[in-house]
XYZ file of C-alpha atoms in Angstrom:
782
model
C 83.690 25.461 -36.898
C 83.567 27.795 -33.917
C 80.659 30.094 -33.027
C 80.136 32.822 -35.609
C 82.285 35.850 -34.706
C 81.403 39.457 -35.443
C 84.301 40.499 -37.708
C 84.637 39.099 -41.273
C 88.386 38.780 -40.842
C 87.857 36.502 -37.854
C 85.373 34.431 -39.850
C 87.892 33.913 -42.635
C 90.664 33.076 -40.197
C 88.598 30.508 -38.333
C 87.366 28.995 -41.596
C 90.952 28.537 -42.790
C 91.872 27.011 -39.453
C 88.930 24.594 -39.748
C 89.933 23.595 -43.287
C 93.496 22.894 -42.191
C 92.588 21.084 -38.960
C 89.113 19.533 -38.696
C 87.843 19.242 -42.284
C 89.421 15.804 -42.655
C 87.263 14.586 -39.751
C 84.034 16.451 -40.532
C 83.879 15.668 -44.252
C 83.604 11.850 -44.003
C 81.298 12.150 -40.993
C 78.961 14.478 -42.939
C 78.731 11.986 -45.806
C 77.732 9.189 -43.424
C 75.074 11.375 -41.773
C 73.794 12.431 -45.216
C 73.283 8.788 -46.198
C 71.282 8.228 -43.003
C 69.275 11.451 -43.315
C 67.903 11.155 -46.866
C 65.714 8.045 -46.478
C 64.583 9.083 -42.990
C 63.602 12.570 -44.176
C 61.542 11.127 -47.038
C 59.867 8.596 -44.773
C 59.013 11.107 -42.046
C 57.456 13.443 -44.611
C 55.331 10.579 -45.927
C 54.204 9.653 -42.399
C 53.303 13.288 -41.690
C 50.911 13.486 -44.687
C 53.146 16.278 -45.991
C 54.756 16.662 -49.437
C 57.778 14.389 -49.618
C 59.976 17.314 -50.645
C 59.125 18.993 -47.317
C 61.317 16.431 -45.573
C 64.304 17.278 -47.785
C 63.756 21.022 -47.321
C 63.695 20.546 -43.536
C 66.863 18.445 -43.644
C 68.697 21.120 -45.654
C 67.546 24.051 -43.514
C 67.971 22.226 -40.208
C 71.450 21.006 -41.053
C 72.751 24.383 -42.233
C 71.023 26.918 -39.954
C 70.918 24.939 -36.711
C 74.463 23.781 -37.453
C 75.715 27.354 -37.846
C 73.729 29.112 -35.121
C 72.911 26.362 -32.607
C 74.660 25.779 -29.315
C 75.707 22.169 -29.903
C 78.828 21.417 -31.900
C 77.864 17.857 -32.825
C 74.059 17.728 -32.876
C 72.425 17.253 -36.300
C 69.006 18.805 -36.889
C 66.284 17.703 -39.265
C 62.745 16.314 -39.454
C 62.088 13.898 -36.584
C 59.662 11.060 -36.006
C 58.592 12.664 -32.726
C 56.570 15.321 -34.569
C 54.938 13.156 -37.258
C 51.672 12.696 -35.367
C 51.377 16.405 -34.593
C 52.101 17.461 -38.170
C 49.661 14.899 -39.603
C 46.913 16.236 -37.327
C 47.693 19.825 -38.304
C 47.691 19.003 -42.027
C 44.354 17.237 -41.712
C 42.813 20.108 -39.738
C 44.314 23.271 -41.234
C 45.954 22.209 -44.517
C 49.620 22.184 -45.486
C 50.045 25.929 -46.070
C 48.646 26.781 -42.637
C 50.817 24.085 -41.061
C 53.872 25.845 -42.530
C 52.703 29.097 -40.910
C 52.350 27.299 -37.583
C 55.902 26.012 -37.996
C 57.154 29.575 -38.562
C 55.362 30.822 -35.451
C 56.698 27.924 -33.395
C 60.217 28.793 -34.548
C 59.788 32.412 -33.458
C 58.525 31.195 -30.089
C 61.613 29.007 -29.725
C 63.838 32.017 -30.453
C 61.990 33.897 -27.713
C 62.552 30.971 -25.334
C 66.263 31.105 -26.053
C 66.522 34.879 -25.668
C 64.711 34.645 -22.316
C 67.201 31.963 -21.209
C 64.532 29.477 -20.189
C 65.890 26.527 -22.172
C 66.720 24.476 -19.103
C 63.102 24.592 -17.927
C 62.224 22.322 -20.862
C 64.332 19.621 -19.202
C 62.028 19.716 -16.156
C 59.506 17.558 -18.004
C 59.565 14.048 -16.557
C 61.513 11.574 -18.719
C 58.635 9.137 -18.232
C 56.343 11.582 -20.046
C 58.841 12.220 -22.838
C 59.546 8.525 -23.397
C 55.852 7.691 -23.132
C 55.062 10.379 -25.698
C 57.655 8.977 -28.084
C 56.363 5.446 -27.522
C 52.822 6.575 -28.325
C 54.080 8.285 -31.465
C 55.939 5.117 -32.419
C 52.824 2.963 -32.019
C 50.793 5.461 -34.043
C 53.371 5.424 -36.855
C 53.484 1.631 -36.923
C 49.701 1.208 -37.017
C 49.376 3.685 -39.888
C 52.331 2.564 -41.978
C 51.440 -1.131 -41.774
C 48.451 -0.350 -43.998
C 50.691 1.453 -46.507
C 53.156 -1.436 -46.411
C 50.361 -3.888 -47.206
C 49.182 -1.826 -50.156
C 46.256 -0.088 -48.459
C 45.479 3.348 -47.065
C 45.800 4.295 -43.365
C 42.704 5.310 -41.441
C 42.043 8.610 -39.724
C 42.990 7.476 -36.196
C 45.337 4.895 -34.660
C 42.373 3.011 -33.172
C 40.726 2.794 -36.605
C 44.011 1.541 -38.063
C 44.200 -1.116 -35.348
C 40.614 -2.276 -35.929
C 41.072 -2.395 -39.721
C 44.400 -4.238 -39.571
C 42.982 -7.814 -39.466
C 40.952 -7.169 -42.643
C 44.020 -5.649 -44.307
C 46.098 -8.697 -43.416
C 43.431 -11.014 -44.876
C 43.481 -9.368 -48.315
C 45.691 -10.453 -51.204
C 49.064 -8.711 -51.189
C 51.207 -7.668 -54.118
C 54.734 -6.377 -54.606
C 54.179 -3.535 -52.092
C 53.942 -5.936 -49.156
C 57.021 -7.845 -50.305
C 59.021 -4.627 -50.643
C 57.980 -3.363 -47.217
C 58.712 -6.669 -45.488
C 62.094 -6.833 -47.225
C 63.007 -3.404 -45.844
C 61.971 -4.469 -42.340
C 63.961 -7.685 -42.605
C 67.099 -5.894 -43.801
C 66.904 -3.286 -41.035
C 66.439 -5.965 -38.366
C 69.317 -8.016 -39.768
C 71.732 -5.124 -40.387
C 72.990 -4.566 -36.788
C 73.935 -8.257 -36.613
C 76.223 -8.152 -39.659
C 80.035 -7.763 -39.407
C 81.435 -4.358 -38.513
C 82.804 -3.381 -41.941
C 79.403 -4.012 -43.531
C 77.569 -1.968 -40.871
C 79.551 1.132 -41.807
C 77.085 1.564 -44.678
C 73.806 2.907 -43.215
C 71.180 0.184 -43.115
C 68.231 2.415 -44.181
C 70.135 3.501 -47.310
C 70.879 -0.104 -48.280
C 67.310 -1.267 -47.645
C 65.673 1.549 -49.630
C 68.209 1.274 -52.484
C 67.855 -2.492 -52.902
C 64.059 -2.452 -52.802
C 63.977 0.469 -55.255
C 66.127 -1.524 -57.692
C 63.789 -4.486 -57.264
C 60.793 -2.269 -57.992
C 62.492 -0.999 -61.160
C 63.087 -4.587 -62.288
C 59.476 -5.579 -61.608
C 58.162 -2.474 -63.384
C 54.849 -2.730 -61.524
C 52.753 0.191 -62.775
C 50.337 -0.171 -59.836
C 53.095 0.239 -57.264
C 52.783 3.600 -55.480
C 55.969 5.654 -55.644
C 57.245 8.926 -54.222
C 55.833 11.950 -55.998
C 58.042 15.013 -56.473
C 56.998 18.305 -58.119
C 59.910 18.174 -60.569
C 62.588 20.063 -58.609
C 63.247 21.220 -55.085
C 62.629 24.847 -56.054
C 59.189 23.911 -57.367
C 58.467 22.263 -54.013
C 58.937 25.525 -52.087
C 55.523 26.336 -50.636
C 54.925 29.699 -48.970
C 52.884 29.540 -45.756
C 49.365 30.885 -45.442
C 47.563 32.052 -42.317
C 44.719 29.850 -41.071
C 41.290 31.362 -41.600
C 39.554 29.854 -38.544
C 39.840 28.610 -34.972
C 42.607 30.888 -33.688
C 42.694 29.372 -30.158
C 43.419 25.985 -31.750
C 46.140 27.585 -33.873
C 47.753 29.094 -30.771
C 47.650 25.697 -29.039
C 49.229 24.104 -32.120
C 52.054 26.668 -32.152
C 52.766 26.053 -28.476
C 52.629 22.276 -28.963
C 55.085 22.264 -31.854
C 57.438 24.685 -30.063
C 57.461 22.770 -26.779
C 57.816 19.287 -28.275
C 60.522 20.397 -30.712
C 62.382 22.182 -27.903
C 62.200 19.310 -25.427
C 63.270 16.744 -28.012
C 66.140 18.942 -29.221
C 67.453 19.685 -25.737
C 67.216 16.076 -24.595
C 69.040 15.037 -27.755
C 71.715 17.699 -27.136
C 72.371 16.473 -23.599
C 72.591 12.894 -24.891
C 75.086 14.018 -27.551
C 77.177 15.703 -24.860
C 77.368 12.379 -23.004
C 78.397 10.564 -26.183
C 81.092 13.175 -26.857
C 82.346 12.931 -23.267
C 82.602 9.141 -23.567
C 84.551 9.563 -26.793
C 86.892 12.072 -25.149
C 87.461 9.636 -22.268
C 88.816 7.193 -24.857
C 91.457 9.711 -25.913
C 89.694 11.918 -28.476
C 89.674 15.707 -28.328
C 87.134 17.116 -25.827
C 84.118 19.001 -27.188
C 82.585 22.129 -25.657
C 79.298 21.276 -23.846
C 76.065 22.499 -25.406
C 74.859 26.025 -24.725
C 71.172 25.153 -24.359
C 69.822 28.693 -24.781
C 71.828 29.210 -27.954
C 70.708 25.778 -29.193
C 67.096 26.865 -28.658
C 67.711 29.981 -30.766
C 69.337 27.932 -33.520
C 66.443 25.466 -33.541
C 63.967 28.346 -33.690
C 65.740 29.952 -36.648
C 65.759 26.624 -38.477
C 62.050 26.054 -37.843
C 61.158 29.583 -38.930
C 63.032 29.308 -42.239
C 61.874 25.718 -42.831
C 58.262 26.774 -42.431
C 58.754 29.768 -44.752
C 60.121 27.483 -47.475
C 57.459 24.806 -47.079
C 59.462 22.375 -44.955
C 58.586 20.205 -41.976
C 59.274 21.263 -38.384
C 62.777 20.258 -37.272
C 64.384 19.111 -34.035
C 67.725 17.787 -32.937
C 67.659 14.128 -34.010
C 69.489 11.644 -31.810
C 69.815 9.039 -34.622
C 71.705 11.431 -36.903
C 73.582 13.058 -34.025
C 74.843 9.777 -32.588
C 75.874 8.734 -36.103
C 77.744 12.027 -36.398
C 79.639 11.439 -33.145
C 80.362 7.827 -34.005
C 81.688 8.808 -37.453
C 84.322 11.033 -35.830
C 82.958 14.546 -36.408
C 84.889 17.264 -34.572
C 82.898 20.473 -35.147
C 79.566 21.846 -36.310
C 80.986 21.812 -39.820
C 79.834 18.203 -40.206
C 76.158 19.114 -39.670
C 76.426 22.029 -42.122
C 78.073 19.885 -44.801
C 75.411 17.207 -44.359
C 72.771 19.831 -45.154
C 74.662 20.844 -48.293
C 74.866 17.206 -49.460
C 71.092 16.821 -48.997
C 70.583 19.996 -51.027
C 72.740 18.726 -53.897
C 70.956 15.379 -53.829
C 67.502 16.990 -53.913
C 68.440 19.303 -56.799
C 70.399 16.893 -58.971
C 68.867 13.480 -58.306
C 65.115 14.074 -58.201
C 64.601 11.256 -60.721
C 66.057 8.733 -58.275
C 63.759 9.941 -55.498
C 60.693 9.433 -57.709
C 61.663 5.772 -58.200
C 61.401 4.942 -54.483
C 58.290 2.832 -53.650
C 56.107 4.190 -50.875
C 56.054 0.687 -49.398
C 59.836 0.906 -48.881
C 59.429 4.115 -46.884
C 56.548 2.490 -44.993
C 58.778 -0.432 -44.008
C 61.460 2.013 -42.902
C 58.931 3.925 -40.791
C 57.610 0.759 -39.163
C 61.128 0.058 -37.881
C 61.601 3.700 -36.834
C 58.293 3.591 -34.960
C 59.210 0.371 -33.173
C 62.557 1.891 -32.172
C 60.694 4.669 -30.370
C 59.322 2.039 -27.965
C 62.528 1.212 -26.132
C 62.745 -1.616 -23.629
C 65.557 0.230 -21.850
C 63.257 3.215 -21.285
C 60.544 0.958 -19.875
C 63.002 -0.679 -17.479
C 64.332 2.694 -16.396
C 60.939 4.265 -15.624
C 59.851 1.072 -13.878
C 62.925 1.242 -11.671
C 61.960 4.817 -10.755
C 58.333 3.775 -10.112
C 57.026 5.868 -13.010
C 55.783 3.097 -15.288
C 52.174 4.222 -14.802
C 53.060 7.687 -16.154
C 54.808 6.144 -19.164
C 51.884 3.843 -19.998
C 49.256 6.552 -19.459
C 51.100 8.990 -21.725
C 51.600 6.414 -24.468
C 47.978 5.255 -24.370
C 46.780 8.859 -24.266
C 48.746 9.693 -27.414
C 47.398 6.622 -29.227
C 43.765 6.880 -28.109
C 43.301 10.680 -28.234
C 46.051 12.855 -29.654
C 49.556 13.919 -28.735
C 48.695 17.032 -26.730
C 45.976 15.355 -24.696
C 48.164 12.311 -24.135
C 50.988 14.461 -22.752
C 48.518 16.303 -20.513
C 47.231 12.961 -19.197
C 50.777 11.871 -18.389
C 51.612 15.220 -16.797
C 48.463 15.123 -14.637
C 49.220 11.581 -13.477
C 52.844 12.517 -12.723
C 51.665 15.431 -10.556
C 49.194 13.164 -8.733
C 51.906 10.580 -8.046
C 54.278 13.273 -6.790
C 51.617 14.619 -4.432
C 50.868 11.094 -3.265
C 54.524 10.488 -2.512
C 54.740 13.794 -0.682
C 51.710 13.248 1.580
C 51.625 9.444 1.721
C 53.518 7.253 4.167
C 54.085 3.546 3.705
C 53.269 1.698 6.918
C 54.015 -2.003 7.233
C 53.972 -4.370 10.207
C 55.123 -7.973 10.335
C 55.727 -10.613 12.981
C 59.448 -11.390 13.263
C 59.442 -14.337 15.659
C 58.056 -15.626 18.915
C 60.290 -15.102 21.927
C 60.515 -17.168 25.109
C 57.809 -16.739 27.729
C 55.226 -16.143 25.002
C 56.441 -12.636 24.047
C 56.190 -11.945 20.317
C 58.620 -9.813 18.347
C 57.145 -7.462 15.705
C 58.689 -5.027 13.240
C 56.854 -1.860 12.143
C 58.318 0.125 9.241
C 57.108 3.660 8.429
C 58.545 5.432 5.379
C 57.740 8.746 3.718
C 55.921 11.838 4.971
C 54.192 11.099 8.263
C 51.453 13.699 8.595
C 47.889 13.785 9.934
C 46.753 12.272 6.625
C 48.637 9.073 7.488
C 47.297 8.762 11.053
C 44.262 6.552 10.134
C 46.469 4.034 8.296
C 49.075 4.227 11.039
C 46.423 3.487 13.682
C 45.074 0.551 11.661
C 48.513 -1.045 11.258
C 49.577 -0.460 14.869
C 46.282 -1.959 15.968
C 47.398 -5.327 14.588
C 50.358 -5.473 16.995
C 49.407 -7.718 19.945
C 49.699 -6.319 23.492
C 52.808 -7.232 25.431
C 55.009 -7.756 22.366
C 58.434 -6.354 21.610
C 58.248 -3.906 18.696
C 61.020 -2.502 16.505
C 59.562 0.777 15.205
C 61.609 2.068 12.246
C 60.882 5.597 11.038
C 62.426 6.542 7.687
C 60.701 9.905 7.402
C 61.404 13.277 5.854
C 58.617 15.021 7.786
C 56.750 14.271 11.014
C 53.946 16.588 12.039
C 52.383 17.141 15.471
C 49.363 14.897 14.931
C 51.480 11.918 13.876
C 53.899 12.507 16.775
C 51.073 12.598 19.329
C 49.552 9.422 17.953
C 52.860 7.539 17.986
C 53.776 8.738 21.462
C 50.354 7.833 22.806
C 50.476 4.383 21.248
C 53.923 3.736 22.742
C 52.709 4.696 26.216
C 49.638 2.522 25.891
C 51.637 -0.435 24.530
C 54.116 -0.273 27.391
C 51.299 -0.380 29.941
C 50.491 -3.876 28.601
C 54.054 -5.036 29.308
C 55.317 -4.510 25.792
C 58.511 -2.794 24.702
C 59.069 -0.378 21.815
C 62.501 0.309 20.327
C 62.655 3.200 17.907
C 65.084 3.338 15.017
C 64.644 6.783 13.472
C 66.177 8.066 10.253
C 64.863 11.531 9.544
C 63.667 14.533 11.575
C 64.594 14.943 15.198
C 61.010 15.257 16.433
C 61.345 12.180 18.608
C 64.893 12.792 19.824
C 64.050 14.982 22.750
C 62.794 18.163 21.101
C 59.401 17.801 22.807
C 59.483 18.861 26.502
C 58.323 15.707 28.313
C 59.383 14.769 31.821
C 59.369 11.080 30.949
C 60.308 9.925 27.478
C 59.582 6.341 26.544
C 60.814 6.472 22.939
C 64.577 6.390 22.462
C 66.027 7.079 19.043
C 68.912 5.202 17.573
C 71.303 7.948 16.569
C 74.050 6.298 14.452
C 72.959 4.797 11.113
C 73.401 1.045 11.285
C 75.034 0.726 7.890
C 78.016 2.839 9.057
C 78.221 2.066 12.750
C 79.751 -1.053 14.310
C 77.625 -3.707 16.026
C 78.681 -2.471 19.439
C 77.188 0.995 18.865
C 73.668 -0.130 18.065
C 73.202 -3.674 19.309
C 74.105 -2.497 22.802
C 71.027 -0.279 22.640
C 68.905 -3.288 21.786
C 69.390 -5.870 24.520
C 66.517 -7.948 23.216
C 68.056 -8.044 19.768
C 71.576 -9.083 20.650
C 71.091 -10.487 24.090
C 67.958 -12.609 24.038
C 68.313 -16.223 22.892
C 68.080 -16.682 19.167
C 66.801 -20.127 18.327
C 68.177 -19.912 14.816
C 71.750 -19.562 16.130
C 74.211 -22.395 15.893
C 74.446 -24.264 19.190
C 77.165 -26.087 21.029
C 76.796 -29.687 22.130
C 74.762 -28.669 25.177
C 72.209 -26.927 22.983
C 73.086 -23.419 24.182
C 73.540 -20.798 21.430
C 77.019 -19.475 20.779
C 77.092 -15.979 22.292
C 79.891 -14.954 19.922
C 77.602 -15.469 16.908
C 74.658 -13.452 18.190
C 75.899 -10.061 16.889
C 76.401 -11.595 13.462
C 72.938 -13.108 13.357
C 71.331 -9.877 14.535
C 73.276 -7.990 11.875
C 72.159 -10.424 9.168
C 68.533 -9.978 10.224
C 68.969 -6.209 10.055
C 70.439 -6.522 6.567
C 67.509 -8.622 5.387
C 65.015 -6.242 6.988
C 66.588 -2.953 5.979
C 69.069 -3.220 3.133
C 68.570 -6.352 1.023
C 65.653 -4.967 -0.990
C 67.515 -1.717 -1.680
C 70.633 -3.539 -2.805
C 68.799 -6.062 -4.979
C 68.364 -3.865 -8.128
C 72.121 -3.299 -8.327
C 72.903 -6.960 -7.751
C 70.378 -7.912 -10.427
C 72.194 -5.723 -12.948
C 75.495 -7.348 -11.963
C 74.192 -10.922 -12.152
C 76.459 -12.808 -14.525
C 78.728 -9.803 -15.060
C 81.909 -9.198 -13.050
C 83.791 -6.201 -14.403
C 85.272 -4.223 -11.489
C 86.977 -0.902 -12.086
C 89.963 -1.457 -9.801
C 91.836 -3.959 -7.689
C 91.922 -2.573 -4.148
C 94.771 -4.019 -2.049
C 94.533 -2.937 1.571
C 95.335 -4.036 5.097
C 93.197 -6.608 6.900
C 92.522 -3.992 9.598
C 88.782 -4.005 10.349
C 88.638 -0.202 10.426
C 89.271 0.089 6.673
C 86.026 0.122 4.671
C 87.037 0.237 0.976
C 83.556 0.880 -0.440
C 82.785 3.586 2.117
C 86.022 5.572 1.784
C 85.863 5.452 -2.038
C 82.084 5.992 -2.363
C 81.881 2.853 -4.475
C 79.328 0.075 -4.565
C 78.763 -3.528 -5.602
C 80.925 -4.533 -8.531
C 83.322 -1.566 -8.384
C 86.286 -2.915 -6.373
C 88.050 -6.282 -6.561
C 89.273 -6.231 -2.968
C 92.330 -8.088 -1.662
C 93.301 -7.811 2.014
C 96.294 -8.992 3.985
C 98.281 -7.948 7.033
C 100.192 -4.803 6.103
C 98.913 -4.517 2.493
C 102.092 -6.236 1.291
C 102.996 -7.571 -2.166
C 105.676 -10.323 -2.163
C 108.611 -9.036 -4.203
C 109.575 -12.502 -5.466
C 107.473 -12.559 -8.648
C 108.229 -16.227 -9.249
C 106.876 -17.279 -5.851
C 103.325 -18.530 -5.573
C 101.163 -16.329 -3.351
C 97.515 -15.375 -3.035
C 98.416 -11.733 -3.740
C 100.168 -12.629 -7.008
C 97.243 -14.832 -8.020
C 94.736 -12.055 -7.271
C 96.709 -9.424 -9.195
C 97.135 -11.763 -12.169
C 93.427 -12.568 -12.194
C 92.472 -8.885 -11.950
C 94.821 -7.778 -14.740
C 94.657 -10.712 -17.135
C 91.078 -11.980 -16.684
C 89.067 -9.052 -15.336
C 91.153 -6.511 -17.300
C 90.936 -3.875 -14.563
C 92.463 -0.511 -15.564
C 93.756 0.391 -12.089
C 95.522 -1.175 -9.102
C 95.128 0.611 -5.753
C 97.269 0.062 -2.649
C 95.832 1.476 0.579
C 97.701 1.715 3.872
C 96.432 3.340 7.058
C 97.475 5.079 10.233
C 98.250 3.087 13.366
C 98.936 -0.065 11.344
C 99.714 -3.105 13.522
C 101.861 -4.666 10.807
C 104.075 -1.571 10.689
C 104.347 -1.671 14.479
C 105.436 -5.281 14.129
C 108.148 -4.271 11.635
C 109.420 -1.574 13.984
C 109.301 -4.010 16.904
C 111.391 -6.696 15.213
C 108.624 -9.264 14.668
C 110.319 -10.299 11.418
C 112.906 -12.217 13.448
C 110.244 -14.580 14.806
C 109.815 -18.007 13.251
C 106.064 -17.748 13.071
C 103.491 -17.333 10.329
C 103.224 -13.616 11.118
C 106.971 -13.104 11.329
C 107.659 -14.845 8.045
C 104.906 -12.834 6.318
C 106.159 -9.500 7.662
C 109.573 -10.144 6.114
C 108.084 -8.957 2.822
C 107.967 -5.549 4.530
C 111.699 -5.378 5.266
C 112.469 -3.353 2.083
C 109.975 -0.730 3.263
C 111.599 -0.608 6.690
C 115.057 -0.248 5.116
C 113.840 2.547 2.809
C 112.336 4.443 5.729
C 115.515 4.154 7.781
C 117.542 5.331 4.769
C 115.548 8.567 4.637
C 112.996 7.840 1.908
C 111.431 11.104 0.646
C 107.904 10.029 1.536
C 108.948 9.271 5.109
C 110.812 12.585 5.406
C 107.736 14.491 4.234
C 105.593 12.594 6.745
C 108.027 13.411 9.556
C 107.993 17.115 8.623
C 104.217 17.035 8.958
C 104.507 15.647 12.482
C 103.485 12.064 11.714
C 104.367 9.293 14.175
C 107.053 6.829 13.127
C 104.549 4.041 12.547
C 102.633 6.252 10.110
C 105.812 7.401 8.390
C 106.686 3.744 7.786
C 103.133 2.974 6.632
C 103.354 5.694 3.964
C 106.789 4.527 2.799
C 105.380 1.007 2.658
C 102.546 2.114 0.350
C 105.046 3.763 -2.001
C 107.187 0.599 -1.925
C 104.233 -1.694 -2.745
C 103.276 0.592 -5.665
C 106.782 0.073 -7.070
C 106.566 -3.700 -6.509
C 103.251 -3.856 -8.356
C 104.722 -1.991 -11.315
C 107.625 -4.432 -11.392
C 105.121 -7.286 -11.228
C 103.222 -5.914 -14.246
C 106.412 -5.394 -16.230
C 107.597 -8.937 -15.462
C 104.342 -10.293 -16.912
C 104.594 -8.263 -20.081
C 101.687 -5.895 -19.402
C 102.034 -3.037 -21.863
C 102.975 0.284 -20.224
C 100.047 2.603 -19.606
C 97.330 -0.055 -19.744
C 97.081 -0.371 -15.965
C 97.494 2.561 -13.574
C 98.906 1.989 -10.082
C 97.936 4.390 -7.294
C 98.885 4.552 -3.622
C 96.397 5.587 -0.915
C 96.615 6.241 2.826
C 93.618 6.273 5.158
C 94.157 8.556 8.141
C 91.845 7.028 10.750
C 91.878 9.920 13.296
C 90.694 12.429 10.660
C 88.731 10.050 8.407
C 90.546 11.385 5.315
C 91.778 9.290 2.411
C 95.078 10.675 1.094
C 96.482 10.025 -2.366
C 100.118 9.252 -3.140
C 101.809 11.860 -5.326
C 105.067 10.562 -6.775
C 106.417 13.978 -7.787
C 106.020 16.180 -4.715
C 107.706 15.760 -1.363
C 104.915 16.543 1.083
C 101.187 16.562 1.660
C 99.047 18.973 -0.339
C 95.350 19.652 -0.695
C 94.588 20.292 -4.388
C 91.262 21.797 -5.551
C 88.416 19.300 -5.617
C 88.182 19.344 -9.408
C 91.834 18.286 -9.709
C 93.190 14.906 -8.672
C 96.936 14.925 -9.080
C 98.279 11.400 -9.255
C 101.993 12.111 -9.268
C 104.153 13.159 -6.348
C 106.182 11.825 -3.452
C 103.791 12.781 -0.699
C 100.120 12.131 -0.189
C 97.516 14.571 -1.457
C 93.909 14.798 -0.465
C 91.502 13.915 -3.316
């Protein structure tokens, strides 16, 4: 359903439109989400030391109100595990009635956040802190619920629960432990079952089966869920706390902030899931309005607290289930709330049969799922593992608020350290002839006066008279650091040493300082884009001095032709290998490129650079003239590569890239196809392109109108011809139409622009950046 309009007639019209169009998608999705929500709502209420009915009230209110008034079309709201620790602390300190009042106040604060349009500021909290907070909550839930699962009572703190756990394990266990372990086993096993079976929510199956077992056993000592008789009887009006108002204010702020952050992070995750679904051909969904979502969440929390329900947030488990079940609109979330309401009113007797141990087993799994290995890997990759661990330990050892503050403080300290701290590293590369040593000094980060002592200590290890490669990868260089570096260079050169500077960062050492004699010379072009000749020429000792690791001829002299390669390999190992390694590690054992990229063997064409792609993206095939043999029955390396890409790698796109000033096209124009040579015989596959150009092919005509040289006109016609040959190749091999896209490209070397073939238009165009038209008879700029 669309956002609520102002006129009743519009409401009725949109409701009828929803019934006719999207109800058939939202209805089954809402039933699936309902089956997931009921056991989780009961379990979260039990873990929060709240009345079990409070979880159902929160599920009803969150589903209906946040569904109607929130800013996300597909997010489902309800009680969440992320607030269990906070609510349990509030219940223990202020009582349940006062906790409901705190929930109401937190909801009003969320509405104020939304009205002030500050929702996006909640996303500024470091993901390491959020994930660490959730991990700490998960550990706390597990430590407490293990005691319930084993038939005991949880302690007052997570540490007490941990210390008491060995004694609890050593006691004799009854049906409660068996029920809880059965639930855990079913939930662990469920994702590994066949797809049709997994369509039934695992938590529902686990709780239902163990409840039936408990009914069969008829164990009178088995603790079960207690309900007040009906959902209406469970409604509990809030009451104001009678003490410690500063603590109450802190509690309101804590609940509001945590609920807001969790809801907004969940909403952004749901948007990504919906976008992925739309990319597979489903109808696109409007992105979340975060400020409106904050208002909807606040309204739901306010009403939930007034009725005696738990605080609510957007829940990623229910929301992802909603997207996966095919929901189209917010109607699914609203219907799910109505199903929970009907269940709570009509089937209270079934709820009272559920063993508490079954909910405890469910919560143990939910708690473990909050500690995600993927989150740990991600924060470690971003060098924020310390923040994650500190936040999680802080939540477990102290409480949630103090744990988050510990993580936030550590995150700020690490940010300041990265801002003012420079990494300085020196290492001996090799010994050169005549006793001269070769050293490499790498400085990275902010080079200020605070780094001068460390810089002096590291530079002091460099022996006099040595050759030094000084690499500065800096974002700031202050006067003190500049003076120290310049002075050290002058002093080092007086001992007969040499210093070669490779600077990536500010221009402080590139001549901005007025000195009559400069001894530091910066390397201007970045080495990863520039050819060997542009930077090795500036380093005569690197490319020119003998390299005793080079291959040698029979006389023992190194091959001069291999020196640039060896110097380049050393630069790669020194500068780029460590940065590339994380991506290569992810790709180890997995080869799934996005496209086959067929281009000319010309050394000026850099496929990954001109497409802004990286390792694993392009399956690259190169030959002279980017030609595809038209004889599909003939054996050729091009045919083998295309077959492998389409049939084995299952790439969705084939790209053909020509370029300006192509030597192969010059050979076609110059009659090289008449030669009985390897090159002449190969270029004969380009004769159809030459004939099409001479016959006035539309692509060539458009290129001529734009003032292109004949060789470039032919190169563009050739790209269009090879696109057609590739399509014929796919059809001959029975590839279903539409599974593989074929696109022509043209790299204009003088301008550095990559142009895209449009098979519908007759000339070059420059479409807006957000549009990439892939049909036309000219080339368009992407």
